[in-house]
JSON list of C-alpha atoms and ligand atoms in Angstrom, two decimals:
[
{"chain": "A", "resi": 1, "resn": "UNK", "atom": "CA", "xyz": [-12.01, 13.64, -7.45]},
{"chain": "A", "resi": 2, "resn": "UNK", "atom": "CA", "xyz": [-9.95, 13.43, -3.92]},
{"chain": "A", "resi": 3, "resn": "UNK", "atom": "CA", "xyz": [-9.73, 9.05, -4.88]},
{"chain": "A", "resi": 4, "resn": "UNK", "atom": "CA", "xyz": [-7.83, 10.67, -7.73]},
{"chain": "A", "resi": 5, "resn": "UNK", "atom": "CA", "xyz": [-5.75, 13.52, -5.81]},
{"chain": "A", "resi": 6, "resn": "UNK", "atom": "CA", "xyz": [-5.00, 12.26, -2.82]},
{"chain": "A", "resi": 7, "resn": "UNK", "atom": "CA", "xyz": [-3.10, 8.83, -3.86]},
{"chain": "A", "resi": 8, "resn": "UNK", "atom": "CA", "xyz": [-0.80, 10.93, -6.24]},
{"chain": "A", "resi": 9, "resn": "UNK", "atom": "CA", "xyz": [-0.27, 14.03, -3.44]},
{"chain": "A", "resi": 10, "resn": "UNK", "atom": "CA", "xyz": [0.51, 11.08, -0.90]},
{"chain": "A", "resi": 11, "resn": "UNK", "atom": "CA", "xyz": [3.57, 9.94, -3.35]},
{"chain": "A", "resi": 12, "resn": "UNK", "atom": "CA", "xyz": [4.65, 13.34, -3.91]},
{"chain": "A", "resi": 13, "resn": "UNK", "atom": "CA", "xyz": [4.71, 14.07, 0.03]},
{"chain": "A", "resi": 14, "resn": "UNK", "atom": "CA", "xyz": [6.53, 11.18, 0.33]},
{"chain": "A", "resi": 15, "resn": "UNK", "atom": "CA", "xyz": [9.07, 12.15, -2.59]},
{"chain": "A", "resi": 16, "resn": "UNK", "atom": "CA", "xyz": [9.53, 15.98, -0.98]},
{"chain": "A", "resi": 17, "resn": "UNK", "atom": "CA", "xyz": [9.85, 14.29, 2.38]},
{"chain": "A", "resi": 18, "resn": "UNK", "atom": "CA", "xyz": [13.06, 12.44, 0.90]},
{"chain": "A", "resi": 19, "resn": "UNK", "atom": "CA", "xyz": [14.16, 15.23, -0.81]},
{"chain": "A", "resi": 20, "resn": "UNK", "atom": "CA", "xyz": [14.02, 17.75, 2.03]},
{"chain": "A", "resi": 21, "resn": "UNK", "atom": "CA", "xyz": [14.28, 15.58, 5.26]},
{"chain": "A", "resi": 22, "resn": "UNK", "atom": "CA", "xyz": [16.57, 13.47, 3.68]},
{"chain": "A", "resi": 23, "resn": "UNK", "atom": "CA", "xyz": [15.52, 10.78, 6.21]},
{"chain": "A", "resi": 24, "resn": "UNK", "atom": "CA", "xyz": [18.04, 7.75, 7.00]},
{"chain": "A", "resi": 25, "resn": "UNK", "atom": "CA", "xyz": [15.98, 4.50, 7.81]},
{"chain": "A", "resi": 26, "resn": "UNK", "atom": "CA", "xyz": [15.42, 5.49, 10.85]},
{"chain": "A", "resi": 27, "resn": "UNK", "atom": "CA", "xyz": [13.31, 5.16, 14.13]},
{"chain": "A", "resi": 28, "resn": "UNK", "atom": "CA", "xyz": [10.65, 7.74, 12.74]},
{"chain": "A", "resi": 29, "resn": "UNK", "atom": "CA", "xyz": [9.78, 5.62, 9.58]},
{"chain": "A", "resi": 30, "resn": "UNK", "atom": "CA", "xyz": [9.55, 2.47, 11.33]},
{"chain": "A", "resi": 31, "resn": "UNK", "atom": "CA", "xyz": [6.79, 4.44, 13.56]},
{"chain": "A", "resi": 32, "resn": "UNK", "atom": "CA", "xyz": [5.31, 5.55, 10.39]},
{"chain": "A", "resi": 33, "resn": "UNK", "atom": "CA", "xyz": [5.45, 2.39, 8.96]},
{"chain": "A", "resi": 34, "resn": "UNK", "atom": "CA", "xyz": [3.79, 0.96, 12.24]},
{"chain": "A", "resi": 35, "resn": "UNK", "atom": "CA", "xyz": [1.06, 3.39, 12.24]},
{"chain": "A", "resi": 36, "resn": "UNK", "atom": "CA", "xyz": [0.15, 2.75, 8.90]},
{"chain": "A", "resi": 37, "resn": "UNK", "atom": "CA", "xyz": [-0.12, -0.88, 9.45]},
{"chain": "A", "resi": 38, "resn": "UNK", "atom": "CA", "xyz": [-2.15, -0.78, 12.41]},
{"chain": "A", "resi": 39, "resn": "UNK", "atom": "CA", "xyz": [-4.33, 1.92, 10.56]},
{"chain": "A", "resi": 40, "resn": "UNK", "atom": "CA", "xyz": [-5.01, 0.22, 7.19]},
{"chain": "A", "resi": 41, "resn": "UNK", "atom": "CA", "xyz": [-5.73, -3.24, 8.88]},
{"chain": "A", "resi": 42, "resn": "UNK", "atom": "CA", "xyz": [-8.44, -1.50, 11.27]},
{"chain": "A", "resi": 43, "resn": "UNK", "atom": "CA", "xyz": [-10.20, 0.56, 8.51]},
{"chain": "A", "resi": 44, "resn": "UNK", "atom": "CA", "xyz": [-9.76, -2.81, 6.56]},
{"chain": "A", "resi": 45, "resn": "UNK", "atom": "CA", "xyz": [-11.50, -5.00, 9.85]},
{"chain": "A", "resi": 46, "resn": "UNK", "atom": "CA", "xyz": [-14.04, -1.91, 10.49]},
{"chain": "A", "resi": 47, "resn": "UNK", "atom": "CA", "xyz": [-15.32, -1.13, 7.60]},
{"chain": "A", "resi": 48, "resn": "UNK", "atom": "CA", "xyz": [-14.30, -2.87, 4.31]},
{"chain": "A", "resi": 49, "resn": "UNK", "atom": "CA", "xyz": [-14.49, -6.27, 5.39]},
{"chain": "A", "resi": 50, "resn": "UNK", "atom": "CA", "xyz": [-17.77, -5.92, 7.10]},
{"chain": "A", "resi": 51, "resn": "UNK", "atom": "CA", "xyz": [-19.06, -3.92, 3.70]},
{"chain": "A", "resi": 52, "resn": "UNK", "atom": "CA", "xyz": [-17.90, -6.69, 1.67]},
{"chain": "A", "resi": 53, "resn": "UNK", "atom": "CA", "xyz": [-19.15, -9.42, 3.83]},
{"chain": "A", "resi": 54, "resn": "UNK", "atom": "CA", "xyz": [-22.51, -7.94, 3.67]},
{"chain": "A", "resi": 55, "resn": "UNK", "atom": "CA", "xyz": [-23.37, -8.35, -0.07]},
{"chain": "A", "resi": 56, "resn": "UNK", "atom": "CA", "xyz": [-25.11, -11.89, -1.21]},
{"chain": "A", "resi": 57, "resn": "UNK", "atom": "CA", "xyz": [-22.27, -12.95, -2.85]},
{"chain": "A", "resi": 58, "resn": "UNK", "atom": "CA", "xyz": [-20.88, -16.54, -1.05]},
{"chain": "A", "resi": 59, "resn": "UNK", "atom": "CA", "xyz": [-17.46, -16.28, -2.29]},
{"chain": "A", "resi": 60, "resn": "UNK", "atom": "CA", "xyz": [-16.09, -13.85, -0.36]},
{"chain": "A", "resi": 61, "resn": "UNK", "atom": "CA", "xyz": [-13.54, -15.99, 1.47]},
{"chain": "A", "resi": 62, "resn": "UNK", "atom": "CA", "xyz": [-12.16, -17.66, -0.97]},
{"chain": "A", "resi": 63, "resn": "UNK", "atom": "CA", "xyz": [-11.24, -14.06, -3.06]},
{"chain": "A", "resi": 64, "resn": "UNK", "atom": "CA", "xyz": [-9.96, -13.13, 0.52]},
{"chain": "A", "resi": 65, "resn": "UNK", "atom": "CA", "xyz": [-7.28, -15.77, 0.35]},
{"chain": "A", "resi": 66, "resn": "UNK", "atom": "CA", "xyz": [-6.83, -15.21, -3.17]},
{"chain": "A", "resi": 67, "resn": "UNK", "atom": "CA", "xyz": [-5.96, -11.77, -2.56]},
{"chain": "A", "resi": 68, "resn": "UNK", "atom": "CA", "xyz": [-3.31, -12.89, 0.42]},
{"chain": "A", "resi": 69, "resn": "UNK", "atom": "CA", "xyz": [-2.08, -15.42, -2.23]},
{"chain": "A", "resi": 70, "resn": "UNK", "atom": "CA", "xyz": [-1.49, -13.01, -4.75]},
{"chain": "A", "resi": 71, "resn": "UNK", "atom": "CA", "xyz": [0.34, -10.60, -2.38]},
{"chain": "A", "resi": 72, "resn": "UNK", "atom": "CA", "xyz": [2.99, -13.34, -1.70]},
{"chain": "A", "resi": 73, "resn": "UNK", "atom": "CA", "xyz": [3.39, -14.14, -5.08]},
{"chain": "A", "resi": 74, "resn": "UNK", "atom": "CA", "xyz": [4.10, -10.39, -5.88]},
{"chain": "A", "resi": 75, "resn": "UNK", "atom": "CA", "xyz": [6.13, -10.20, -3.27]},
{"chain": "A", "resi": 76, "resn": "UNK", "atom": "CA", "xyz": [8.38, -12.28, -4.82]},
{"chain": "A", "resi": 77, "resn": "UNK", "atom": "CA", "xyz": [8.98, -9.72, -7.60]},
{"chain": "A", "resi": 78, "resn": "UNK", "atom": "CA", "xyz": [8.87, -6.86, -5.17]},
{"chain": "A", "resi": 79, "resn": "UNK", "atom": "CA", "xyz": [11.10, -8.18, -2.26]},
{"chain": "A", "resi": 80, "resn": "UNK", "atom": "CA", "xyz": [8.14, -6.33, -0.33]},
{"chain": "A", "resi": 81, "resn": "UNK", "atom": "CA", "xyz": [8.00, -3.03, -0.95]},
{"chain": "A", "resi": 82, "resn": "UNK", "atom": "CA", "xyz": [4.51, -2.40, -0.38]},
{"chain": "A", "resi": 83, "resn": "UNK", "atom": "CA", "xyz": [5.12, -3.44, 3.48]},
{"chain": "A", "resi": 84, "resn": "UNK", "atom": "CA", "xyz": [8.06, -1.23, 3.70]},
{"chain": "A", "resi": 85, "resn": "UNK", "atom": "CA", "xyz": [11.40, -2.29, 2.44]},
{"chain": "A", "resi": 86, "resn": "UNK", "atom": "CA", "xyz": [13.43, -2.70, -0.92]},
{"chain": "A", "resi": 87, "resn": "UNK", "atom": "CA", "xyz": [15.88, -4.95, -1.60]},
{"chain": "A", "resi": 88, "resn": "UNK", "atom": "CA", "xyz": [16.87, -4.64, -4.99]},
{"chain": "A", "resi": 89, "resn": "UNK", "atom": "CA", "xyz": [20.40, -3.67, -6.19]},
{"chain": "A", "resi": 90, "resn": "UNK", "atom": "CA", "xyz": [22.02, -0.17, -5.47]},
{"chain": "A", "resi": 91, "resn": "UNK", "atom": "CA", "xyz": [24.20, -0.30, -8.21]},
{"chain": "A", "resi": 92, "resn": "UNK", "atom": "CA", "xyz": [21.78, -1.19, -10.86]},
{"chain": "A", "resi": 93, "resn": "UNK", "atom": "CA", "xyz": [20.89, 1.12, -13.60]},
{"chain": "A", "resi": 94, "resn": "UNK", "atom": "CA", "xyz": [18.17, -0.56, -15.49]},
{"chain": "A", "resi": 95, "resn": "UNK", "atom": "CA", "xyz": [14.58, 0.51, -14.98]},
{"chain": "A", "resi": 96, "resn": "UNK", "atom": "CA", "xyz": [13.89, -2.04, -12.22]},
{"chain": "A", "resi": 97, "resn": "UNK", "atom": "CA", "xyz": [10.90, -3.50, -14.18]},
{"chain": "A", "resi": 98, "resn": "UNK", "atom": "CA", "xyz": [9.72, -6.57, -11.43]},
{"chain": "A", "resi": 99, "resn": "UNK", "atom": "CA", "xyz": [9.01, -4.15, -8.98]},
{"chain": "A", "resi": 100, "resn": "UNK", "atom": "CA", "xyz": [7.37, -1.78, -11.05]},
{"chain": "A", "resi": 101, "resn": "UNK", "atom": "CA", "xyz": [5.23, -3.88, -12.30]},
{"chain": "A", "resi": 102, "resn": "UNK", "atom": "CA", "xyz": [4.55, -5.97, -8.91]},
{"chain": "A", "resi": 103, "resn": "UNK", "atom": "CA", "xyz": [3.86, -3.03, -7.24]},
{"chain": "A", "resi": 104, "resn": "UNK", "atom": "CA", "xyz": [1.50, -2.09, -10.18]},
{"chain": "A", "resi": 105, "resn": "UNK", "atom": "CA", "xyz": [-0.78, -4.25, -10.14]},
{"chain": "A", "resi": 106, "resn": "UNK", "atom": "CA", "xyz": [-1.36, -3.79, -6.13]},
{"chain": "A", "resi": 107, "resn": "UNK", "atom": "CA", "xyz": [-1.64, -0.13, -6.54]},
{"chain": "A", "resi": 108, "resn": "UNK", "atom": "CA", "xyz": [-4.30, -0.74, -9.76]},
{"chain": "A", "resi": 109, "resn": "UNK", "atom": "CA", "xyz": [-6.41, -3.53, -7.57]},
{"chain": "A", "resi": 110, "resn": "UNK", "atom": "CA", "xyz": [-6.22, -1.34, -4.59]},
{"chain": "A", "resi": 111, "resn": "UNK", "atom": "CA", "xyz": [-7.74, 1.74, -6.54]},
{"chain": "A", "resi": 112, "resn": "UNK", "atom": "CA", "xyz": [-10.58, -0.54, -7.54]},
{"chain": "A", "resi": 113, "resn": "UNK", "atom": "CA", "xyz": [-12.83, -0.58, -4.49]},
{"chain": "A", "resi": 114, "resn": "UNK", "atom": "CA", "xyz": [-11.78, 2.90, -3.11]},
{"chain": "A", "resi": 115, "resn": "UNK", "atom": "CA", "xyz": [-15.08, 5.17, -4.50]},
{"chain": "A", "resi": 116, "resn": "UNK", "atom": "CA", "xyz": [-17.20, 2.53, -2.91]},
{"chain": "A", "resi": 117, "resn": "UNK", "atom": "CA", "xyz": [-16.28, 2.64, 0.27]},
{"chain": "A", "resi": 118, "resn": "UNK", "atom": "CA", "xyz": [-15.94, 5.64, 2.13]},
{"chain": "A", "resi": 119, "resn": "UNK", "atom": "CA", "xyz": [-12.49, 5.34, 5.03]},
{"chain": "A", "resi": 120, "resn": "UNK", "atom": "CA", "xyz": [-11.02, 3.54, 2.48]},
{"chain": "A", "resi": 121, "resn": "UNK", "atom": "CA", "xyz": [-8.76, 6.01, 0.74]},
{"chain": "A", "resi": 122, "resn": "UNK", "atom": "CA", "xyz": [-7.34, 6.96, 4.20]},
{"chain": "A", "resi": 123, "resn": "UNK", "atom": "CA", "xyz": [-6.27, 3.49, 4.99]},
{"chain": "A", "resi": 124, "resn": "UNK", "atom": "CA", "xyz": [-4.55, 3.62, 1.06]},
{"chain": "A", "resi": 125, "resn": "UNK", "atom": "CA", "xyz": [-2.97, 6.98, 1.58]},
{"chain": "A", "resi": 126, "resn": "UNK", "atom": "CA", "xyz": [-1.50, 6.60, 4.81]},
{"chain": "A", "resi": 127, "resn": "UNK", "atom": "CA", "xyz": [-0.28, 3.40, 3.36]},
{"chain": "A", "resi": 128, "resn": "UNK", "atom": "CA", "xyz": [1.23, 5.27, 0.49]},
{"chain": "A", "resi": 129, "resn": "UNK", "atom": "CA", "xyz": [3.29, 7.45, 2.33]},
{"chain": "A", "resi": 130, "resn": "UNK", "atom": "CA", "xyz": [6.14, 5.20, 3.93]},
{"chain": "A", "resi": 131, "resn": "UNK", "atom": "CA", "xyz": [6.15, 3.29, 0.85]},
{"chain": "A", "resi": 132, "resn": "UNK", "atom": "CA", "xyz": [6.85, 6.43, -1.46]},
{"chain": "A", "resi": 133, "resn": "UNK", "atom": "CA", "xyz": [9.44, 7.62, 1.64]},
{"chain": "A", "resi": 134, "resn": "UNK", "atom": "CA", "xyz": [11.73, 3.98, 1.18]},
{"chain": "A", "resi": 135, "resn": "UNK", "atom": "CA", "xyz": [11.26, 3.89, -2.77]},
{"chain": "A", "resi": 136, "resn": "UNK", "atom": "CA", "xyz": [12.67, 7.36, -2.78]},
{"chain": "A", "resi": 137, "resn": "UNK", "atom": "CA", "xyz": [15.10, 6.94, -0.28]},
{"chain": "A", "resi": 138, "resn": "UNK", "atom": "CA", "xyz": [16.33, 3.80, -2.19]},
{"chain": "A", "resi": 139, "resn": "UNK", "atom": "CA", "xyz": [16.53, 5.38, -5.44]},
{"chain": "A", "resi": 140, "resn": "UNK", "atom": "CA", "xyz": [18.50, 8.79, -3.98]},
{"chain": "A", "resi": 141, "resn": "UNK", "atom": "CA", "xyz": [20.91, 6.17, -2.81]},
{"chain": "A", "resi": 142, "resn": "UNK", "atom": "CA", "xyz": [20.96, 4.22, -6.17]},
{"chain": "A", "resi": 143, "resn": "UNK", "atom": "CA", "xyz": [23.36, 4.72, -9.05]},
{"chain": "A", "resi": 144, "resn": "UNK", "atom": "CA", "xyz": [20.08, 5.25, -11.53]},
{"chain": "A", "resi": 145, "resn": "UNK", "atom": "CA", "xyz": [19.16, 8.07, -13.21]},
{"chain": "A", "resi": 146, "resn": "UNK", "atom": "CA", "xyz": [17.49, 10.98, -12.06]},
{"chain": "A", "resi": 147, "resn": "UNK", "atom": "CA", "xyz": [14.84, 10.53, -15.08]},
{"chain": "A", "resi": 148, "resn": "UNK", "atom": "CA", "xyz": [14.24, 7.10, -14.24]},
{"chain": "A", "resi": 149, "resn": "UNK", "atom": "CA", "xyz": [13.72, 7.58, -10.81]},
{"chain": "A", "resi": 150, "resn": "UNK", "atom": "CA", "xyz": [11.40, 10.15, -11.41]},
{"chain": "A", "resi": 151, "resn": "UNK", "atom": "CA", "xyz": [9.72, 8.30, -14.21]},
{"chain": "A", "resi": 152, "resn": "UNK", "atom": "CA", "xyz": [9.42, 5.14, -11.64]},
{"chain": "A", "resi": 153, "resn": "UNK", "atom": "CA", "xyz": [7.92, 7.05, -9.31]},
{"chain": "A", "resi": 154, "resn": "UNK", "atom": "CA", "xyz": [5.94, 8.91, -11.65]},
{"chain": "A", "resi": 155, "resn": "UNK", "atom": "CA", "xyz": [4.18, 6.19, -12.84]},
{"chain": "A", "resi": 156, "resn": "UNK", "atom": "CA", "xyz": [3.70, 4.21, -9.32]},
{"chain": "A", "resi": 157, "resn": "UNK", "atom": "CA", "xyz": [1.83, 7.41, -8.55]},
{"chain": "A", "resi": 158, "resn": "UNK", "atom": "CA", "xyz": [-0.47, 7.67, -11.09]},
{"chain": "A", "resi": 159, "resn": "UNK", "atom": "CA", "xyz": [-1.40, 3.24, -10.64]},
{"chain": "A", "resi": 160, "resn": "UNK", "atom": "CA", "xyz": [-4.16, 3.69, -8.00]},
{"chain": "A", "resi": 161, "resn": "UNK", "atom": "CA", "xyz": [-5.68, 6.93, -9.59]},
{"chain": "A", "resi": 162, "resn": "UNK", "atom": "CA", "xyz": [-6.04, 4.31, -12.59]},
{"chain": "A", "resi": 163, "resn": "UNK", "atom": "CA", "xyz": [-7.38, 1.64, -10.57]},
{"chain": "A", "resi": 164, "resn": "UNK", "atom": "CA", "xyz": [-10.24, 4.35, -9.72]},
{"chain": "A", "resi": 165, "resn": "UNK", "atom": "CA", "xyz": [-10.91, 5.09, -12.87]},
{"chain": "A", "resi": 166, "resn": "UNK", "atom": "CA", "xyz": [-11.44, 1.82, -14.68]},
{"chain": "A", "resi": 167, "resn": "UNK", "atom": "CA", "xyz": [-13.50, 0.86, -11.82]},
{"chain": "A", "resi": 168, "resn": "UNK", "atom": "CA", "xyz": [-15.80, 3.89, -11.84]},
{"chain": "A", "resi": 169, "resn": "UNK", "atom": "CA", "xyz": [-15.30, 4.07, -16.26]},
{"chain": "A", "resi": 170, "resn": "UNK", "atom": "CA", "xyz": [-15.34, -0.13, -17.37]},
{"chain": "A", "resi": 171, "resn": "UNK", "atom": "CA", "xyz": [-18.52, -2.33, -16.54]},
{"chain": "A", "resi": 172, "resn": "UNK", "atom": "CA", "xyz": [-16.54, -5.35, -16.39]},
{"chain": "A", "resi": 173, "resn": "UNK", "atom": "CA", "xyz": [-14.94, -4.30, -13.17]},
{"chain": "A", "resi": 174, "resn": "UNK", "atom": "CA", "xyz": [-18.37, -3.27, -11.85]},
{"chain": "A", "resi": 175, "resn": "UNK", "atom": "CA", "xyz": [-19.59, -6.47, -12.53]},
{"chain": "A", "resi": 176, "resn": "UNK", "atom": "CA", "xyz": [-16.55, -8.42, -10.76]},
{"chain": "A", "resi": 177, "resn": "UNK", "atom": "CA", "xyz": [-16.27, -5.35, -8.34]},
{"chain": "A", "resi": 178, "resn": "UNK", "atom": "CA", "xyz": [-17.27, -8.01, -5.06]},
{"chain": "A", "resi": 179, "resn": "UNK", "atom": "CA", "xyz": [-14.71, -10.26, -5.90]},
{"chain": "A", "resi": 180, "resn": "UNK", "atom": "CA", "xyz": [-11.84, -8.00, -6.94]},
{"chain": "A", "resi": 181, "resn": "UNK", "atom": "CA", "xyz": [-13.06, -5.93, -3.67]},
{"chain": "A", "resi": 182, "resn": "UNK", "atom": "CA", "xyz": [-12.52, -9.05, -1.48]},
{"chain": "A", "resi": 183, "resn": "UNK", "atom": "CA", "xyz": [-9.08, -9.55, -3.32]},
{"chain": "A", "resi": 184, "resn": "UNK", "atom": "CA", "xyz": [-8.12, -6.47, -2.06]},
{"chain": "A", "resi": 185, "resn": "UNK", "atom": "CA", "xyz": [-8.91, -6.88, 1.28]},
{"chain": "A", "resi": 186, "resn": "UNK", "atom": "CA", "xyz": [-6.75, -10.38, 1.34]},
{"chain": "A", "resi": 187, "resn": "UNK", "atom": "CA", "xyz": [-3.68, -8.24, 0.19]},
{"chain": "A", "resi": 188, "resn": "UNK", "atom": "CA", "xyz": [-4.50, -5.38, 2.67]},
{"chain": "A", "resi": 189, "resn": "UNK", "atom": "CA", "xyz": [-4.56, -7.87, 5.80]},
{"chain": "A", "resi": 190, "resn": "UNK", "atom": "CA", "xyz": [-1.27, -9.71, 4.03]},
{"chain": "A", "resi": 191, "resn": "UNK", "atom": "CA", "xyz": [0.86, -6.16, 4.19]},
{"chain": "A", "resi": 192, "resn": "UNK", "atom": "CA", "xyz": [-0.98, -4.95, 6.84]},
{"chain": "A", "resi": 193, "resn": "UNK", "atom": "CA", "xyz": [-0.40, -7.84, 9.38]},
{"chain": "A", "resi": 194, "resn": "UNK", "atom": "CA", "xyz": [3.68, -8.03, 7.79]},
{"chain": "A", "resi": 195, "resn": "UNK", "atom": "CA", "xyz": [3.88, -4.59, 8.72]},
{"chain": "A", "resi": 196, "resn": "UNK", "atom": "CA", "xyz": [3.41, -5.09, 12.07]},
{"chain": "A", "resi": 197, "resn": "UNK", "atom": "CA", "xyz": [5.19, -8.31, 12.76]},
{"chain": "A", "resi": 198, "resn": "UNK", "atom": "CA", "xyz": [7.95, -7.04, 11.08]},
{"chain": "A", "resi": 199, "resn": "UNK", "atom": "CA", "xyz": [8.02, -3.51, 12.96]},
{"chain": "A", "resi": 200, "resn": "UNK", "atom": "CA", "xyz": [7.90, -5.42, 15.65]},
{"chain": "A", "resi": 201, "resn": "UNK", "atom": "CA", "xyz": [11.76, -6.81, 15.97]},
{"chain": "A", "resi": 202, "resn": "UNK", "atom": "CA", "xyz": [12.91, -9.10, 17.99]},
{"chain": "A", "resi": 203, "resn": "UNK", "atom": "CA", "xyz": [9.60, -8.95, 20.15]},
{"chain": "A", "resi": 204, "resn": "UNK", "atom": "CA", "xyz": [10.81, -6.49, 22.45]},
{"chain": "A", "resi": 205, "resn": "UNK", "atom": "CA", "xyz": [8.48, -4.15, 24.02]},
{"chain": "A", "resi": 206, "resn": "UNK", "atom": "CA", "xyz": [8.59, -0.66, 22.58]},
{"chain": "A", "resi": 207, "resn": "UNK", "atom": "CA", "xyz": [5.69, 1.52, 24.09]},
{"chain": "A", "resi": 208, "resn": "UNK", "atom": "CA", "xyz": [6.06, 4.31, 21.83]},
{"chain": "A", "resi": 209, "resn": "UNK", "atom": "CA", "xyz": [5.50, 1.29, 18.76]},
{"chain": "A", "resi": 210, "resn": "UNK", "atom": "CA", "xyz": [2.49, 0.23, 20.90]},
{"chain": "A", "resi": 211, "resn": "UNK", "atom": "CA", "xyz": [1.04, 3.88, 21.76]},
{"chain": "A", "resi": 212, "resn": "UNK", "atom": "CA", "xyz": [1.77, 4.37, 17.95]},
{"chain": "A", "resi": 213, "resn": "UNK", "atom": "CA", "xyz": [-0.32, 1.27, 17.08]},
{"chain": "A", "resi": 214, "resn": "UNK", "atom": "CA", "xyz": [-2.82, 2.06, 19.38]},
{"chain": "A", "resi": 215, "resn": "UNK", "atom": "CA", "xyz": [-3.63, 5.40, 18.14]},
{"chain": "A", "resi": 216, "resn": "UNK", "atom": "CA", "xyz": [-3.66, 4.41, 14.51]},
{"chain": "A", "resi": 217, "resn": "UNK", "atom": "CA", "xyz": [-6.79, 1.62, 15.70]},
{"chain": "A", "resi": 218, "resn": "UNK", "atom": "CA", "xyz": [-8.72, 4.74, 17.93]},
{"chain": "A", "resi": 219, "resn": "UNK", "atom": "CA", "xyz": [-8.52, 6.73, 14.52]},
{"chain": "A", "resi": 220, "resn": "UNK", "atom": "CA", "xyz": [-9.32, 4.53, 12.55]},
{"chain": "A", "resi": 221, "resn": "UNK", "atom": "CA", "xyz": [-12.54, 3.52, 13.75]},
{"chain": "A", "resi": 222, "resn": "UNK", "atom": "CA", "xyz": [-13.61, 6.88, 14.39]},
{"chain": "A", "resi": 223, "resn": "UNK", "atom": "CA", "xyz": [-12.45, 8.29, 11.25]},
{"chain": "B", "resi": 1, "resn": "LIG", "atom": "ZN1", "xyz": [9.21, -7.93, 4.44]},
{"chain": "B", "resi": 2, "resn": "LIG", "atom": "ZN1", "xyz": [-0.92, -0.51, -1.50]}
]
């Protein structure tokens, strides 16, 4: 029940976040953004990948890369939301339907493996959060509509909660649920590892970044 819950109260936090903090893109969400980065990719080295690695199935590396390949190729459509920014057009009014859908089928994939494995909906939540926080920001700043902003963010809510449920309800993801498992991974370390190299500007050294980073590892491992 909490794989459901918690994806969809992650989005809504990050929606009443924007609407009550009314953040500008600012030092504190790069911090978030560098936390969760650092966090997913260490629950993803701790405890997925080892999980994964460990059944008999000899294919694991190549779905890895598959899953890094597919995460560039939707990034194309998303201009890379799910690491953090969005670049499309303030002015538009159409239902930007690209990035909904690009960032649909990352949210379904990464729903898949989630009841399986227990850290594994932390790492997604906490990944959740900035994300929600920058699509919201963008679309309070947009000239769309209140519905479809809602609606957009609505629906990009309710993707990984779907994701759990055709895994845990369909036997053809059970029976691919290795592979599409070590898919996910490849498209956690693609966002996770873009996160943090492009937190990280200019390669300056920020110690409250680093301290940031380096609490999101401690945590994660002992979480
Ligand atoms: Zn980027
Ligand atoms: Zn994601």
């Amino acid at each position: 029940m909490q794989n459901i819950v918690l994806p969809i109260l992650s989005v809504v936090l990050g929606y009443l976040v924007v609407l009550v903090l009314k953040p500008k893109q600012n030092k504190n969400l790069k911090l978030l953004l560098a936390f969760s980065g650092a966090f997913l990719l260490s629950i993803t080295v701790f405890s997925f990948l080892p999980e994964v690695y460990s059944t008999d199935n000899n294919h694991i590396g190549i779905f890895i890369m598959m899953g890094i390949l597919l995460q560039i190729i939707l990034e194309f459509f998303s201009k890379g939301a799910e690491h953090g920014h969005v670049h499309i057009d303030k002015e538009a009014v159409v239902f930007p339907w690209l990035l909904f859908i690009s960032l649909s089928i990352h949210s379904v994939l990464e729903g898949v493996p989630i009841h399986a494995h227990d850290s594994l909906i932390y790492g997604i939540i906490i990944h959740k959060l900035p994300v929600a926080i920058i699509l919201a920001t963008f679309f309070s700043a947009s000239k769309m509509s209140k519905t479809k902003s809602l609606l957009f963010l609505l629906l990009f809510a309710l993707m990984t909660p779907l994701g759990v449920f055709l895994s845990t309800n369909f036997s053809i993801i059970e029976t691919y649920f290795t592979e599409i498992s070590a898919v996910v991974i490849g498209i956690f370390l693609h966002i996770s590892t873009t996160i943090l190299f492009e937190s990280n500007e200019g390669h300056k050294f920020n110690i409250t970044k680093l301290l940031t980073i380096v609490i999101a590892i401690v945590l994660a491992y002992f979480i």
